[in-house]
CSV table of C-alpha atoms and ligand atoms in Angstrom, one decimal:
chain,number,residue,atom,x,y,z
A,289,UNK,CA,-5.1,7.3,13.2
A,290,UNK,CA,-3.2,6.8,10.4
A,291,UNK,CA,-4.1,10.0,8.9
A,292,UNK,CA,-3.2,12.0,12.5
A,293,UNK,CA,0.3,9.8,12.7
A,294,UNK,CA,0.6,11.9,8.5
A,295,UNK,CA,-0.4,14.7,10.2
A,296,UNK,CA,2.6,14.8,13.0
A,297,UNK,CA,5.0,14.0,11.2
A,298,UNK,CA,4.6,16.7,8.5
A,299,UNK,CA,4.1,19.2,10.9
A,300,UNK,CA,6.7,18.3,13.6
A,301,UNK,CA,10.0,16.6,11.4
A,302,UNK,CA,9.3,17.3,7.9
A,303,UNK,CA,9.6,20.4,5.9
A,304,UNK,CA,11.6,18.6,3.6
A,305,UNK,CA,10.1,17.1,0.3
A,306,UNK,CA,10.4,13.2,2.1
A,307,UNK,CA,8.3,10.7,0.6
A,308,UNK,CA,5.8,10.3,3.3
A,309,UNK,CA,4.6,7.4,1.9
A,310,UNK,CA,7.8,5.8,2.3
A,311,UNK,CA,8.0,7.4,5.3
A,312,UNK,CA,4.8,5.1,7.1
A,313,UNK,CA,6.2,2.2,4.9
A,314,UNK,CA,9.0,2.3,7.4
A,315,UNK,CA,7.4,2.9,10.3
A,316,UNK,CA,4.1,0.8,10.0
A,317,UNK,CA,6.3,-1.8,8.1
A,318,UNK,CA,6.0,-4.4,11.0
A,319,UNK,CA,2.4,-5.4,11.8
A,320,UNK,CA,-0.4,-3.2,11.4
A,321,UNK,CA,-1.2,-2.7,7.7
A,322,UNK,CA,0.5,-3.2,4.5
A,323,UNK,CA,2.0,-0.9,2.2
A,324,UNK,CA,1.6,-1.4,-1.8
A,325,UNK,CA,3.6,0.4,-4.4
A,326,UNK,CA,0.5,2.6,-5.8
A,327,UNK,CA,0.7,3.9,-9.4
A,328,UNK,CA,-1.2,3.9,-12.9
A,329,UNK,CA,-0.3,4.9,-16.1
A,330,UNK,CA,-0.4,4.4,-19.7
A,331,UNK,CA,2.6,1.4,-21.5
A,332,UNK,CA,4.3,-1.8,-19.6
A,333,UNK,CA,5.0,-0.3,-16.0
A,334,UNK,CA,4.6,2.3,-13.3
A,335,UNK,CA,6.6,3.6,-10.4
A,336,UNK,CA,4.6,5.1,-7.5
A,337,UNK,CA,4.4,6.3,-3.9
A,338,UNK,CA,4.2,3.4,-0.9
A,339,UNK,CA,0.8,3.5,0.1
A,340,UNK,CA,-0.8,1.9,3.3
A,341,UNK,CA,-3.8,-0.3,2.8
A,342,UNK,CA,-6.8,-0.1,4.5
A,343,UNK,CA,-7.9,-2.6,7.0
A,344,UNK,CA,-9.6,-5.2,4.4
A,345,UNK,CA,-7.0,-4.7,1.9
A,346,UNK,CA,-4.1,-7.8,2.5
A,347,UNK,CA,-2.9,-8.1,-0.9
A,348,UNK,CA,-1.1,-6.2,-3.6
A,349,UNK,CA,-1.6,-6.4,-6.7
A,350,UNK,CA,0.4,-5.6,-10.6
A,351,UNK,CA,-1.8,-5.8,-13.7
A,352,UNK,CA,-0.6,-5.1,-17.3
A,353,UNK,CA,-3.6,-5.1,-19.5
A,354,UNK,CA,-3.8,-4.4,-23.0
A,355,UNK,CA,-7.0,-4.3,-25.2
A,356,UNK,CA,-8.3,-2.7,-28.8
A,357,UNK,CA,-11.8,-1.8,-27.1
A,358,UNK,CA,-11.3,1.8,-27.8
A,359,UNK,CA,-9.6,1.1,-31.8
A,360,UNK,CA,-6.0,0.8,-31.0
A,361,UNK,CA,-4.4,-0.9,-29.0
A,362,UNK,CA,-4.1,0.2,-25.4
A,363,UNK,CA,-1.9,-0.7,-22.7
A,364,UNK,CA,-2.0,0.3,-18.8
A,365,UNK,CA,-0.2,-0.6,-15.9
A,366,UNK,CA,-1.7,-0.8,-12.7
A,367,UNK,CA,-0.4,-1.5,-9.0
A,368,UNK,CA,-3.0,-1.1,-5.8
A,369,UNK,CA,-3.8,-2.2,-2.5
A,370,UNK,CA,-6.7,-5.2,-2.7
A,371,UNK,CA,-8.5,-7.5,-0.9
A,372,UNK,CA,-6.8,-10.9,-2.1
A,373,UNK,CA,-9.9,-12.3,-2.9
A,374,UNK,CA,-10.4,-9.9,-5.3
A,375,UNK,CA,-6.6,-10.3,-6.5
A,376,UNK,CA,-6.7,-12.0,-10.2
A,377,UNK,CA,-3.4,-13.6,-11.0
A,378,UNK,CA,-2.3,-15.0,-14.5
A,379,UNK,CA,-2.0,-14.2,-18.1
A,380,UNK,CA,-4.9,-14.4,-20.1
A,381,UNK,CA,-5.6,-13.6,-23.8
A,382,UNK,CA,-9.1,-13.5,-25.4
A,383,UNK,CA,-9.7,-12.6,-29.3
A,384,UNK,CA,-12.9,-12.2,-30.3
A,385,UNK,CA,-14.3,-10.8,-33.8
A,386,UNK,CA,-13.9,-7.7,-35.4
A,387,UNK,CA,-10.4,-8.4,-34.8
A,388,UNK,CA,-11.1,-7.1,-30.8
A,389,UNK,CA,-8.3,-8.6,-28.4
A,390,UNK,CA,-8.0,-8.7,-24.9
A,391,UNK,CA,-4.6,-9.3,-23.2
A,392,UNK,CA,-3.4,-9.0,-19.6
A,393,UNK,CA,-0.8,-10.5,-17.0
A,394,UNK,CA,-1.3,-9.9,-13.3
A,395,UNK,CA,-0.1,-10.6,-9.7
A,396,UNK,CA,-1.1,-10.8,-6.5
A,397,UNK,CA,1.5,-10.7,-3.1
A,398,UNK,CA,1.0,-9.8,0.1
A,399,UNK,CA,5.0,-8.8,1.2
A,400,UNK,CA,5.1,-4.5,2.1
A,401,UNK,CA,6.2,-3.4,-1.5
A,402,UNK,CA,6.1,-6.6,-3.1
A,403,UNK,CA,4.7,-5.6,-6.3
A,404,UNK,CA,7.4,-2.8,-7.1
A,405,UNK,CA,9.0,-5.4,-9.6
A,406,UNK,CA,7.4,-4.8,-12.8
A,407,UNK,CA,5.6,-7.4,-15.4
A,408,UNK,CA,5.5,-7.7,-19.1
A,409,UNK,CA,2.5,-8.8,-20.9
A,410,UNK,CA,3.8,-11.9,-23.7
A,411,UNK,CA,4.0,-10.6,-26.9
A,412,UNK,CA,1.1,-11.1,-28.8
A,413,UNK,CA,1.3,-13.8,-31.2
A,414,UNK,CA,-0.7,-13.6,-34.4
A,415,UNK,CA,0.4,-16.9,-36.0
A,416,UNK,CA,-2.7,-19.5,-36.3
A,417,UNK,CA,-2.3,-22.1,-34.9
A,418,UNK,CA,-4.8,-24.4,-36.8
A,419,UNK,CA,-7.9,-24.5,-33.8
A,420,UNK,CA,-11.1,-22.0,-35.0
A,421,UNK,CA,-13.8,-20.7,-32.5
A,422,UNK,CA,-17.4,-19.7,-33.1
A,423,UNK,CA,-16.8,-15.5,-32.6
A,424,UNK,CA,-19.1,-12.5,-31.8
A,425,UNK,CA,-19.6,-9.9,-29.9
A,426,UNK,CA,-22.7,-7.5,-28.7
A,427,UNK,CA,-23.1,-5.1,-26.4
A,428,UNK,CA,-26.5,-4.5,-24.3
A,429,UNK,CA,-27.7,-8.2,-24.4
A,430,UNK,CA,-26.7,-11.6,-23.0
A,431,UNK,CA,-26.7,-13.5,-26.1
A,432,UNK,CA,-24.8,-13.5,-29.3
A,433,UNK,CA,-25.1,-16.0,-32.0
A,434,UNK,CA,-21.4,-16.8,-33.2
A,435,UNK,CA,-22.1,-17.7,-36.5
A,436,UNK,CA,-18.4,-15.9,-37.8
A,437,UNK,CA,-15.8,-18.5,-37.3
A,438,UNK,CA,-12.3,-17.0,-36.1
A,439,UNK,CA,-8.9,-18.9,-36.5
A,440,UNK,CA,-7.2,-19.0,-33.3
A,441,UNK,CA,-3.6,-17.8,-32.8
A,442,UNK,CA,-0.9,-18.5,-30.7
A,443,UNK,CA,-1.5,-20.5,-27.7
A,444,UNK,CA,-5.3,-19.3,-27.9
A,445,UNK,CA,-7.1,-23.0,-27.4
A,446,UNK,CA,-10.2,-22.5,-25.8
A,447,UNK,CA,-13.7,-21.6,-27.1
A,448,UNK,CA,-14.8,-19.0,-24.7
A,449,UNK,CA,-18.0,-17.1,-23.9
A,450,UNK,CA,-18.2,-14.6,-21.8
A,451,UNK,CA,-21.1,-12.6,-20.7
A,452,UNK,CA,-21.4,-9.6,-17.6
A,453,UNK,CA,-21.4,-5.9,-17.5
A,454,UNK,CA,-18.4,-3.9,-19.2
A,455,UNK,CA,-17.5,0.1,-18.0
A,456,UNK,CA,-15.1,1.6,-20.3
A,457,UNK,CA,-15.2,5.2,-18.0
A,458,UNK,CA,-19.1,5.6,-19.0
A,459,UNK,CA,-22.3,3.9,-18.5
A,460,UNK,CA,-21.8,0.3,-17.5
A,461,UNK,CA,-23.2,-1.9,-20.3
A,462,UNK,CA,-24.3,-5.6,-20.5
A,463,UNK,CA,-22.0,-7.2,-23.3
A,464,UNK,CA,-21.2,-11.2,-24.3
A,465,UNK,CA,-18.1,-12.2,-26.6
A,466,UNK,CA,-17.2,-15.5,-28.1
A,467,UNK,CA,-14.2,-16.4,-29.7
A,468,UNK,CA,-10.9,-17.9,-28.6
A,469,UNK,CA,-8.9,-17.8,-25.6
A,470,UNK,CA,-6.4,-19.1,-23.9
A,471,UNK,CA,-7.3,-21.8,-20.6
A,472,UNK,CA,-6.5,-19.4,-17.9
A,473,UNK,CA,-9.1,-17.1,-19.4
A,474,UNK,CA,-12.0,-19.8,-18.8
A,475,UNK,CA,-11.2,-19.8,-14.7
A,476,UNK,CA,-11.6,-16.2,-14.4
A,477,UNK,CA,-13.6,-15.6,-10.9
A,478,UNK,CA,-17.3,-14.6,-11.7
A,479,UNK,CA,-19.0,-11.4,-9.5
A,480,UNK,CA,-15.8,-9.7,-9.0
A,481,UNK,CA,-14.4,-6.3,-10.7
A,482,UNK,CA,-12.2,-7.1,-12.9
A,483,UNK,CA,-9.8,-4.2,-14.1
A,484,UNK,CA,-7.9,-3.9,-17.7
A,485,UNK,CA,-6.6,-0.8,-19.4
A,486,UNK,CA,-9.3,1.2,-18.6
A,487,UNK,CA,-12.3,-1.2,-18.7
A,488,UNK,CA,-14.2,-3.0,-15.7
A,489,UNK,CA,-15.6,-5.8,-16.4
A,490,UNK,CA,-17.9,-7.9,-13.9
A,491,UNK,CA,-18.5,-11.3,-15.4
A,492,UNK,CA,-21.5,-13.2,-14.4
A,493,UNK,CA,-21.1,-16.4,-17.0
A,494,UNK,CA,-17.9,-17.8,-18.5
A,495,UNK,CA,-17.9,-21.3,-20.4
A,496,UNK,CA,-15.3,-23.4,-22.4
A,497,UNK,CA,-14.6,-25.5,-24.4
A,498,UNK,CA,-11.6,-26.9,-26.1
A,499,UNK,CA,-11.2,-25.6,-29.5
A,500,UNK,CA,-12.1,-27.7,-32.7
A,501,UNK,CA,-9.8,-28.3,-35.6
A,502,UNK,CA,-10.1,-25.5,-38.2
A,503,UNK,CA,-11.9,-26.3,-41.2
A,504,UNK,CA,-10.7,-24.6,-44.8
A,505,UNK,CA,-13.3,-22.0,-45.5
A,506,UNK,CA,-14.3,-21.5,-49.5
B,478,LIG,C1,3.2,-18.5,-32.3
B,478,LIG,O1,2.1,-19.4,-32.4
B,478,LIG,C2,2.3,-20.5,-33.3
B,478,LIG,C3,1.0,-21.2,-33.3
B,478,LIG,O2,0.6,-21.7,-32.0
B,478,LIG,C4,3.5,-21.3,-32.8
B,478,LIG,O3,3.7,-22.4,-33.7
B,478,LIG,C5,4.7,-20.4,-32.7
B,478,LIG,O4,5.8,-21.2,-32.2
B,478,LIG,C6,4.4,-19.2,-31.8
B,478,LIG,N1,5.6,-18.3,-31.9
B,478,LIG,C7,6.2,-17.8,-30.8
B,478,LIG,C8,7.3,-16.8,-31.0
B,478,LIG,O5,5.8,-18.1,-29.7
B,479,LIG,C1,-8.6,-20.1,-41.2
B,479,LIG,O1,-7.9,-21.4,-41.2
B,479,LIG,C2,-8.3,-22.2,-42.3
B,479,LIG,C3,-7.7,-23.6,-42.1
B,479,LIG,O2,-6.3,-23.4,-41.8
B,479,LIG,C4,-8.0,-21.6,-43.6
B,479,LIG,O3,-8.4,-22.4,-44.7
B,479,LIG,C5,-8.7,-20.2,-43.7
B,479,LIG,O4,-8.3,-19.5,-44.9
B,479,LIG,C6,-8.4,-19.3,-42.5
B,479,LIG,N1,-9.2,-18.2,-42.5
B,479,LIG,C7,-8.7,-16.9,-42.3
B,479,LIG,C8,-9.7,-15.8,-42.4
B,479,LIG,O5,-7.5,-16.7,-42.2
């Protein structure tokens, strides 16, 4: 339908280069389906064509995620149609050993367009902050012993584990991580994809617990 409405419109009215995308976004914009700025790409922000969601789709969503999975530092933007039940919102930050951090700042709206405003992820802050967290991290098994403890930084106050299957673009893989977090980490929703800079991850356990005092190491 949609597709054939495309279809007519390039053939009959358009030989021009018109954003067709934009195009439906004006004339679906009342009722039927909503339209979602649609982009990805590499750094804070992205600016993409108006797409129409499907059918089950009812939510828009903006995530800026950043994480040293790969070595350096990545960071991605990405805007898409979703279901909002799938539709993470918040800032979170985990830091686990081996100095691996995890960053990201999303939203979720459900206005035609209403996540062409971009967002900037906080700037990491690497000053401790005087709480310390049992820290590991392994990949193919459900346990890991944290036995390294990690001084937390920023506004990092959570001991967190989390355990579920990671994809970074290959083979998905079982992995768990401990180590320090902020509190909107600890409430991310279990069984659902979760998408940051180029890594999936499906959790199946998250547990916190406010982080201790840090103790001086000899
Ligand atoms: C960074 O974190 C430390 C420890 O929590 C805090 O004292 C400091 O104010 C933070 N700096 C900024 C710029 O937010
Ligand atoms: C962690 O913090 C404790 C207490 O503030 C300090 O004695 C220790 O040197 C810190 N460890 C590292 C690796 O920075």
């Amino acid at each position: 339908m949609r597709q054939q409405l495309g279809r007519d419109l390039a053939s009959h009215s358009m030989k021009t280069l018109v954003n067709l995308g934009l195009l439906l976004a004006a004339l679906l914009g009342k009722g039927s389906c909503l339209i979602c700025e649609t982009c990805i790409s590499p750094g804070e922000g992205c600016t993409g064509l108006a797409h129409p969601c499907r059918m089950n789709e009812d939510t828009c969503l903006t995530i800026v995620g950043m994480n040293s999975l790969g070595g350096d530092d990545t960071t991605e933007t990405l805007k898409t149609c979703i279901a909002a039940e799938d539709c993470y919102s918040g800032s979170i930050s985990v830091t686990t050993n081996a100095g691996l951090h995890l960053q990201s700042i999303s939203s979720c709206c459900q206005d035609d367009l209403c996540n062409r405003w971009e967002l900037t992820l906080p700037p990491t802050n690497l000053t401790s902050n005087g709480l310390q967290c049992p820290a590991c991290s392994v990949f193919g098994s459900s346990h890991c012993k944290g036995t390294e403890m990690l001084n937390c930084t920023g506004t990092d106050n959570r001991c967190i584990m989390v355990s579920g299957m990671l994809n970074a673009g290959g083979l998905p893989s079982t992995f768990t991580a401990r180590g320090c977090s902020t509190e909107t980490a600890c409430s991310l929703p279990l069984g659902t994809a979760l998408y940051s800079a180029g890594v999936i991850f499906n959790l199946d356990k998250v547990s916190c617990s406010p982080a201790p005092k840090a103790t001086e190491s000899h």
